PDB file of C-alpha atoms in Angstrom:
ATOM      1  CA  MET A   1     -73.569  31.546  80.752  1.00  0.00           C
ATOM      2  CA  SER A   2     -76.038  28.307  80.231  1.00  0.00           C
ATOM      3  CA  SER A   3     -75.416  25.173  81.985  1.00  0.00           C
ATOM      4  CA  SER A   4     -78.681  23.400  81.108  1.00  0.00           C
ATOM      5  CA  THR A   5     -76.569  19.733  81.290  1.00  0.00           C
ATOM      6  CA  LYS A   6     -75.176  19.388  84.846  1.00  0.00           C
ATOM      7  CA  ASN A   7     -72.570  17.216  83.479  1.00  0.00           C
ATOM      8  CA  THR A   8     -70.887  18.885  80.433  1.00  0.00           C
ATOM      9  CA  LYS A   9     -67.791  20.380  81.448  1.00  0.00           C
ATOM     10  CA  VAL A  10     -66.870  24.677  80.943  1.00  0.00           C
ATOM     11  CA  TYR A  11     -64.883  24.433  78.009  1.00  0.00           C
ATOM     12  CA  GLU A  12     -67.340  22.191  76.057  1.00  0.00           C
ATOM     13  CA  GLN A  13     -69.864  24.620  76.700  1.00  0.00           C
ATOM     14  CA  VAL A  14     -67.460  27.232  75.362  1.00  0.00           C
ATOM     15  CA  ILE A  15     -66.898  25.014  72.173  1.00  0.00           C
ATOM     16  CA  ASP A  16     -70.990  24.862  71.985  1.00  0.00           C
ATOM     17  CA  GLN A  17     -71.284  28.657  71.867  1.00  0.00           C
ATOM     18  CA  ILE A  18     -68.371  29.079  69.600  1.00  0.00           C
ATOM     19  CA  LYS A  19     -69.668  27.089  67.573  1.00  0.00           C
ATOM     20  CA  ASP A  20     -73.369  28.860  67.316  1.00  0.00           C
ATOM     21  CA  MET A  21     -71.604  31.523  66.645  1.00  0.00           C
ATOM     22  CA  ILE A  22     -70.255  30.190  63.482  1.00  0.00           C
ATOM     23  CA  ILE A  23     -73.974  28.724  62.951  1.00  0.00           C
ATOM     24  CA  ASN A  24     -75.574  31.821  63.011  1.00  0.00           C
ATOM     25  CA  GLY A  25     -73.331  33.562  60.928  1.00  0.00           C
ATOM     26  CA  THR A  26     -71.761  35.554  63.758  1.00  0.00           C
ATOM     27  CA  LEU A  27     -68.468  34.174  63.100  1.00  0.00           C
ATOM     28  CA  LYS A  28     -67.040  33.642  59.433  1.00  0.00           C
ATOM     29  CA  ALA A  29     -64.382  31.623  57.647  1.00  0.00           C
ATOM     30  CA  GLY A  30     -61.078  33.615  58.724  1.00  0.00           C
ATOM     31  CA  ASP A  31     -62.209  35.388  61.186  1.00  0.00           C
ATOM     32  CA  LYS A  32     -60.291  36.337  64.229  1.00  0.00           C
ATOM     33  CA  LEU A  33     -61.775  35.499  67.544  1.00  0.00           C
ATOM     34  CA  SER A  34     -61.769  38.020  70.578  1.00  0.00           C
ATOM     35  CA  SER A  35     -58.913  37.174  72.812  1.00  0.00           C
ATOM     36  CA  GLU A  36     -59.006  35.111  75.874  1.00  0.00           C
ATOM     37  CA  ARG A  37     -59.655  37.761  78.312  1.00  0.00           C
ATOM     38  CA  GLU A  38     -62.706  39.158  75.820  1.00  0.00           C
ATOM     39  CA  LEU A  39     -63.705  35.964  75.679  1.00  0.00           C
ATOM     40  CA  ALA A  40     -63.686  34.806  78.672  1.00  0.00           C
ATOM     41  CA  GLU A  41     -65.859  38.137  79.770  1.00  0.00           C
ATOM     42  CA  GLN A  42     -68.219  37.383  77.059  1.00  0.00           C
ATOM     43  CA  LEU A  43     -69.210  33.973  78.046  1.00  0.00           C
ATOM     44  CA  GLN A  44     -67.741  34.324  81.725  1.00  0.00           C
ATOM     45  CA  VAL A  45     -65.781  31.507  82.290  1.00  0.00           C
ATOM     46  CA  SER A  46     -62.636  31.274  83.531  1.00  0.00           C
ATOM     47  CA  ARG A  47     -59.970  32.049  81.014  1.00  0.00           C
ATOM     48  CA  THR A  48     -58.439  28.340  81.623  1.00  0.00           C
ATOM     49  CA  SER A  49     -62.210  27.136  79.969  1.00  0.00           C
ATOM     50  CA  ILE A  50     -61.085  29.485  77.635  1.00  0.00           C
ATOM     51  CA  ARG A  51     -57.962  28.392  76.512  1.00  0.00           C
ATOM     52  CA  GLU A  52     -58.827  24.172  76.773  1.00  0.00           C
ATOM     53  CA  ALA A  53     -61.897  25.038  74.709  1.00  0.00           C
ATOM     54  CA  LEU A  54     -59.441  26.434  72.099  1.00  0.00           C
ATOM     55  CA  LYS A  55     -56.986  23.349  72.384  1.00  0.00           C
ATOM     56  CA  ALA A  56     -59.966  21.294  71.235  1.00  0.00           C
ATOM     57  CA  LEU A  57     -61.121  23.021  68.390  1.00  0.00           C
ATOM     58  CA  GLN A  58     -57.465  23.278  67.176  1.00  0.00           C
ATOM     59  CA  ILE A  59     -57.271  19.392  67.010  1.00  0.00           C
ATOM     60  CA  ILE A  60     -60.793  19.313  65.133  1.00  0.00           C
ATOM     61  CA  GLY A  61     -59.067  22.110  62.741  1.00  0.00           C
ATOM     62  CA  LEU A  62     -62.262  24.965  63.553  1.00  0.00           C
ATOM     63  CA  VAL A  63     -59.911  27.421  65.123  1.00  0.00           C
ATOM     64  CA  GLN A  64     -55.939  28.057  63.583  1.00  0.00           C
ATOM     65  CA  CYS A  65     -53.512  29.597  65.796  1.00  0.00           C
ATOM     66  CA  LYS A  66     -51.408  32.204  64.125  1.00  0.00           C
ATOM     67  CA  GLN A  67     -47.766  32.677  66.246  1.00  0.00           C
ATOM     68  CA  GLY A  68     -48.280  36.042  68.115  1.00  0.00           C
ATOM     69  CA  GLY A  69     -51.396  37.047  65.816  1.00  0.00           C
ATOM     70  CA  GLY A  70     -54.381  35.253  68.081  1.00  0.00           C
ATOM     71  CA  ASN A  71     -56.953  32.905  67.253  1.00  0.00           C
ATOM     72  CA  TYR A  72     -58.893  32.244  63.852  1.00  0.00           C
ATOM     73  CA  ILE A  73     -61.520  30.436  62.585  1.00  0.00           C
ATOM     74  CA  SER A  74     -60.061  28.229  59.948  1.00  0.00           C
ATOM     75  CA  GLU A  75     -60.062  28.842  55.910  1.00  0.00           C
ATOM     76  CA  ASN A  76     -59.242  25.380  55.064  1.00  0.00           C
ATOM     77  CA  LEU A  77     -61.680  22.711  56.874  1.00  0.00           C
ATOM     78  CA  GLU A  78     -60.616  20.216  54.205  1.00  0.00           C
ATOM     79  CA  ASN A  79     -58.514  18.222  56.454  1.00  0.00           C
ATOM     80  CA  GLY A  80     -60.854  19.384  59.838  1.00  0.00           C
ATOM     81  CA  LEU A  81     -62.257  15.697  60.079  1.00  0.00           C
ATOM     82  CA  PHE A  82     -59.046  13.684  59.377  1.00  0.00           C
ATOM     83  CA  GLU A  83     -57.675  13.988  63.048  1.00  0.00           C
ATOM     84  CA  PRO A  84     -61.104  13.186  65.049  1.00  0.00           C
ATOM     85  CA  LEU A  85     -62.073  10.623  62.589  1.00  0.00           C
ATOM     86  CA  SER A  86     -57.796   8.810  62.993  1.00  0.00           C
ATOM     87  CA  ILE A  87     -57.835   9.083  66.352  1.00  0.00           C
ATOM     88  CA  MET A  88     -61.527   7.209  66.974  1.00  0.00           C
ATOM     89  CA  PHE A  89     -61.039   4.825  64.669  1.00  0.00           C
ATOM     90  CA  MET A  90     -57.878   3.842  66.299  1.00  0.00           C
ATOM     91  CA  LEU A  91     -59.623   4.134  69.861  1.00  0.00           C
ATOM     92  CA  LYS A  92     -62.209   2.068  69.078  1.00  0.00           C
ATOM     93  CA  ASP A  93     -60.024  -0.646  66.972  1.00  0.00           C
ATOM     94  CA  SER A  94     -62.687  -0.203  64.060  1.00  0.00           C
ATOM     95  CA  ASN A  95     -61.974  -3.130  61.257  1.00  0.00           C
ATOM     96  CA  PRO A  96     -60.230  -1.423  57.995  1.00  0.00           C
ATOM     97  CA  GLU A  97     -63.163  -3.042  55.936  1.00  0.00           C
ATOM     98  CA  GLU A  98     -65.704  -1.101  57.644  1.00  0.00           C
ATOM     99  CA  ILE A  99     -63.740   2.667  56.132  1.00  0.00           C
ATOM    100  CA  ILE A 100     -63.949   0.436  52.534  1.00  0.00           C
ATOM    101  CA  GLU A 101     -67.311  -0.159  52.470  1.00  0.00           C
ATOM    102  CA  VAL A 102     -68.253   3.951  53.680  1.00  0.00           C
ATOM    103  CA  ARG A 103     -65.527   4.811  50.855  1.00  0.00           C
ATOM    104  CA  ARG A 104     -67.336   2.595  47.996  1.00  0.00           C
ATOM    105  CA  VAL A 105     -71.198   3.350  49.421  1.00  0.00           C
ATOM    106  CA  ILE A 106     -69.977   7.400  48.632  1.00  0.00           C
ATOM    107  CA  GLU A 107     -67.673   7.041  46.191  1.00  0.00           C
ATOM    108  CA  VAL A 108     -70.013   5.326  43.987  1.00  0.00           C
ATOM    109  CA  GLN A 109     -72.797   7.818  44.279  1.00  0.00           C
ATOM    110  CA  THR A 110     -70.239  10.764  44.073  1.00  0.00           C
ATOM    111  CA  ALA A 111     -69.394   9.557  40.835  1.00  0.00           C
ATOM    112  CA  ALA A 112     -73.005   9.551  39.429  1.00  0.00           C
ATOM    113  CA  ILE A 113     -73.336  13.430  40.984  1.00  0.00           C
ATOM    114  CA  ALA A 114     -69.733  14.527  39.479  1.00  0.00           C
ATOM    115  CA  ALA A 115     -71.085  13.458  35.758  1.00  0.00           C
ATOM    116  CA  GLN A 116     -74.409  16.079  36.377  1.00  0.00           C
ATOM    117  CA  LYS A 117     -72.048  18.807  37.182  1.00  0.00           C
ATOM    118  CA  ILE A 118     -68.393  18.420  36.486  1.00  0.00           C
ATOM    119  CA  THR A 119     -66.831  21.442  34.166  1.00  0.00           C
ATOM    120  CA  ASP A 120     -65.034  21.226  30.993  1.00  0.00           C
ATOM    121  CA  LYS A 121     -61.711  22.531  32.642  1.00  0.00           C
ATOM    122  CA  GLU A 122     -62.285  19.329  35.791  1.00  0.00           C
ATOM    123  CA  LEU A 123     -62.544  17.189  32.906  1.00  0.00           C
ATOM    124  CA  GLU A 124     -59.357  18.175  31.508  1.00  0.00           C
ATOM    125  CA  ASP A 125     -57.671  17.635  34.448  1.00  0.00           C
ATOM    126  CA  LEU A 126     -58.797  14.304  34.853  1.00  0.00           C
ATOM    127  CA  GLU A 127     -57.760  13.564  31.344  1.00  0.00           C
ATOM    128  CA  ILE A 128     -54.053  14.843  32.273  1.00  0.00           C
ATOM    129  CA  LEU A 129     -54.275  12.605  35.448  1.00  0.00           C
ATOM    130  CA  ILE A 130     -55.300   9.375  33.151  1.00  0.00           C
ATOM    131  CA  LYS A 131     -52.651  10.080  30.292  1.00  0.00           C
ATOM    132  CA  ALA A 132     -49.725  10.284  34.113  1.00  0.00           C
ATOM    133  CA  LEU A 133     -51.458   6.957  34.977  1.00  0.00           C
ATOM    134  CA  LYS A 134     -50.819   5.041  31.823  1.00  0.00           C
ATOM    135  CA  ASN A 135     -47.683   6.320  31.084  1.00  0.00           C
ATOM    136  CA  SER A 136     -45.904   6.037  34.820  1.00  0.00           C
ATOM    137  CA  LYS A 137     -43.966   3.540  35.752  1.00  0.00           C
ATOM    138  CA  ASP A 138     -43.246   4.654  38.926  1.00  0.00           C
ATOM    139  CA  GLU A 139     -45.744   3.082  41.371  1.00  0.00           C
ATOM    140  CA  ASN A 140     -45.256   5.749  44.225  1.00  0.00           C
ATOM    141  CA  ASP A 141     -46.350   8.385  42.115  1.00  0.00           C
ATOM    142  CA  ASN A 142     -49.215   6.186  40.654  1.00  0.00           C
ATOM    143  CA  VAL A 143     -50.085   5.983  44.301  1.00  0.00           C
ATOM    144  CA  LYS A 144     -50.361   9.847  44.750  1.00  0.00           C
ATOM    145  CA  ILE A 145     -52.158  10.232  40.633  1.00  0.00           C
ATOM    146  CA  ASP A 146     -54.901   7.836  41.826  1.00  0.00           C
ATOM    147  CA  LYS A 147     -55.713   9.403  45.264  1.00  0.00           C
ATOM    148  CA  ARG A 148     -55.463  12.679  43.142  1.00  0.00           C
ATOM    149  CA  PHE A 149     -58.160  11.255  40.572  1.00  0.00           C
ATOM    150  CA  HIS A 150     -60.535  10.331  43.367  1.00  0.00           C
ATOM    151  CA  TYR A 151     -60.446  13.759  44.850  1.00  0.00           C
ATOM    152  CA  GLU A 152     -61.323  15.624  42.096  1.00  0.00           C
ATOM    153  CA  ILE A 153     -64.450  13.574  41.265  1.00  0.00           C
ATOM    154  CA  ALA A 154     -65.188  14.407  44.631  1.00  0.00           C
ATOM    155  CA  LYS A 155     -64.208  17.994  44.158  1.00  0.00           C
ATOM    156  CA  ALA A 156     -66.323  17.897  40.417  1.00  0.00           C
ATOM    157  CA  SER A 157     -69.382  16.905  42.918  1.00  0.00           C
ATOM    158  CA  LYS A 158     -69.763  20.564  44.239  1.00  0.00           C
ATOM    159  CA  ASN A 159     -70.984  19.396  47.812  1.00  0.00           C
ATOM    160  CA  PHE A 160     -68.468  20.168  50.225  1.00  0.00           C
ATOM    161  CA  ILE A 161     -69.665  17.528  52.619  1.00  0.00           C
ATOM    162  CA  ILE A 162     -68.616  14.785  50.102  1.00  0.00           C
ATOM    163  CA  VAL A 163     -64.977  16.440  49.425  1.00  0.00           C
ATOM    164  CA  ASN A 164     -64.324  16.515  53.579  1.00  0.00           C
ATOM    165  CA  ILE A 165     -65.682  13.281  54.002  1.00  0.00           C
ATOM    166  CA  LEU A 166     -63.696  11.528  51.183  1.00  0.00           C
ATOM    167  CA  ASN A 167     -60.969  13.605  52.016  1.00  0.00           C
ATOM    168  CA  ALA A 168     -60.353  12.496  55.713  1.00  0.00           C
ATOM    169  CA  ILE A 169     -61.412   8.626  54.686  1.00  0.00           C
ATOM    170  CA  SER A 170     -58.677   8.851  51.653  1.00  0.00           C
ATOM    171  CA  SER A 171     -56.090   9.923  54.773  1.00  0.00           C
ATOM    172  CA  LEU A 172     -57.013   7.717  56.730  1.00  0.00           C
ATOM    173  CA  ILE A 173     -56.577   4.641  54.794  1.00  0.00           C
ATOM    174  CA  ASP A 174     -53.383   6.045  52.481  1.00  0.00           C
ATOM    175  CA  SER A 175     -51.175   3.159  53.922  1.00  0.00           C
ATOM    176  CA  PHE A 176     -53.957   0.236  52.939  1.00  0.00           C
ATOM    177  CA  ILE A 177     -54.346   1.993  49.726  1.00  0.00           C
ATOM    178  CA  LYS A 178     -50.620   1.734  49.181  1.00  0.00           C
ATOM    179  CA  ASP A 179     -50.574  -2.400  50.739  1.00  0.00           C
ATOM    180  CA  ALA A 180     -53.556  -2.708  48.387  1.00  0.00           C
ATOM    181  CA  ARG A 181     -51.457  -1.675  45.157  1.00  0.00           C
ATOM    182  CA  LYS A 182     -48.501  -3.749  46.454  1.00  0.00           C
ATOM    183  CA  LYS A 183     -50.430  -6.830  45.733  1.00  0.00           C
ATOM    184  CA  ILE A 184     -52.568  -5.982  42.545  1.00  0.00           C
ATOM    185  CA  MET A 185     -49.155  -5.252  41.044  1.00  0.00           C
ATOM    186  CA  VAL A 186     -48.093  -8.839  41.574  1.00  0.00           C
ATOM    187  CA  ASP A 187     -49.862  -8.825  38.476  1.00  0.00           C
ATOM    188  CA  GLU A 188     -48.218  -6.660  35.948  1.00  0.00           C
ATOM    189  CA  GLY A 189     -51.128  -6.760  33.571  1.00  0.00           C
ATOM    190  CA  ASN A 190     -52.955  -5.472  36.559  1.00  0.00           C
ATOM    191  CA  MET A 191     -51.915  -1.616  36.091  1.00  0.00           C
ATOM    192  CA  GLU A 192     -52.606  -1.531  32.750  1.00  0.00           C
ATOM    193  CA  VAL A 193     -56.206  -2.607  34.097  1.00  0.00           C
ATOM    194  CA  LEU A 194     -56.148  -0.211  36.401  1.00  0.00           C
ATOM    195  CA  ALA A 195     -55.661   2.776  34.069  1.00  0.00           C
ATOM    196  CA  ASP A 196     -58.203   1.187  31.985  1.00  0.00           C
ATOM    197  CA  GLN A 197     -60.682   1.653  34.808  1.00  0.00           C
ATOM    198  CA  HIS A 198     -59.488   4.731  35.566  1.00  0.00           C
ATOM    199  CA  GLU A 199     -60.342   5.753  31.548  1.00  0.00           C
ATOM    200  CA  ASP A 200     -63.582   4.154  31.960  1.00  0.00           C
ATOM    201  CA  ILE A 201     -64.902   6.274  34.571  1.00  0.00           C
ATOM    202  CA  TYR A 202     -63.555   9.388  33.235  1.00  0.00           C
ATOM    203  CA  ILE A 203     -65.103   9.080  29.782  1.00  0.00           C
ATOM    204  CA  ALA A 204     -68.724   7.882  32.039  1.00  0.00           C
ATOM    205  CA  LEU A 205     -68.166  11.615  33.624  1.00  0.00           C
ATOM    206  CA  LYS A 206     -67.075  13.543  30.014  1.00  0.00           C
ATOM    207  CA  SER A 207     -70.241  11.806  28.599  1.00  0.00           C
ATOM    208  CA  HIS A 208     -72.122  13.353  31.672  1.00  0.00           C
ATOM    209  CA  ASN A 209     -73.875   9.700  32.407  1.00  0.00           C
ATOM    210  CA  PRO A 210     -74.536   9.419  35.990  1.00  0.00           C
ATOM    211  CA  LYS A 211     -75.878   5.276  35.690  1.00  0.00           C
ATOM    212  CA  LYS A 212     -72.638   4.605  33.507  1.00  0.00           C
ATOM    213  CA  ALA A 213     -70.358   6.957  36.022  1.00  0.00           C
ATOM    214  CA  SER A 214     -71.564   4.970  38.730  1.00  0.00           C
ATOM    215  CA  GLU A 215     -71.188   1.377  37.538  1.00  0.00           C
ATOM    216  CA  ALA A 216     -67.946   2.215  36.341  1.00  0.00           C
ATOM    217  CA  MET A 217     -66.631   3.692  40.132  1.00  0.00           C
ATOM    218  CA  LYS A 218     -68.570   0.404  41.562  1.00  0.00           C
ATOM    219  CA  LYS A 219     -66.136  -1.625  39.507  1.00  0.00           C
ATOM    220  CA  HIS A 220     -63.259  -0.346  40.156  1.00  0.00           C
ATOM    221  CA  LEU A 221     -63.606  -0.016  43.937  1.00  0.00           C
ATOM    222  CA  GLU A 222     -64.889  -3.803  44.215  1.00  0.00           C
ATOM    223  CA  PHE A 223     -61.471  -4.332  41.982  1.00  0.00           C
ATOM    224  CA  ALA A 224     -59.311  -2.933  44.735  1.00  0.00           C
ATOM    225  CA  ASN A 225     -61.336  -4.059  47.423  1.00  0.00           C
ATOM    226  CA  LYS A 226     -60.932  -7.652  46.381  1.00  0.00           C
ATOM    227  CA  TYR A 227     -56.898  -6.935  46.540  1.00  0.00           C
ATOM    228  CA  PHE A 228     -56.971  -5.070  49.626  1.00  0.00           C
ATOM    229  CA  MET A 229     -58.923  -7.977  51.709  1.00  0.00           C
ATOM    230  CA  ILE A 230     -56.249 -10.575  50.496  1.00  0.00           C
ATOM    231  CA  LYS A 231     -53.495 -11.156  53.921  1.00  0.00           C
TER     232      LYS A 231
END
């Protein structure tokens, strides 16, 4: 196999080969990979290099190993970004504020995109979440509803990359979201404020108004992030 980059480890070259097969359509989601022996012969490398490559691809969520059934290209890539992103976040000693900034930048525009593409069924699902937020007094439930609300808006954008990025970020800062909500809920009146902000976003989406949707989302995130930054 090609080794144009001398410093590239063999298993990394194997990963690149498999990625190329996905990009050019040779491999698709759900496809079963050839056996380790067959891959080693096909790519002209050792079986050890194949195993190392498959292990790395499993970590990033691109390949799934089914016990006794071989290796498959993952059909569910929604959590594929989470593991490498969380590892990078910890290794780089990143400031959580950086994640908040990214979330703010992406979600404001995502709301605008969703306003143009959201379906009646998706609006009905969001309305159910809004009612649940207004009626629930259980903060553990509210955290889950809150996350689901934002995730459903991402799905309504019909943009696979946005969905995956927001899902990864949401998972990464899950504990921080809980901490922020605890600080927000010190003032009991803020529970109603948060519910109203979510409803404002929903109303803007229902009117299919991109500008109002992005403004409502920006207002909500700025409110939540203000409490998040309180030590």
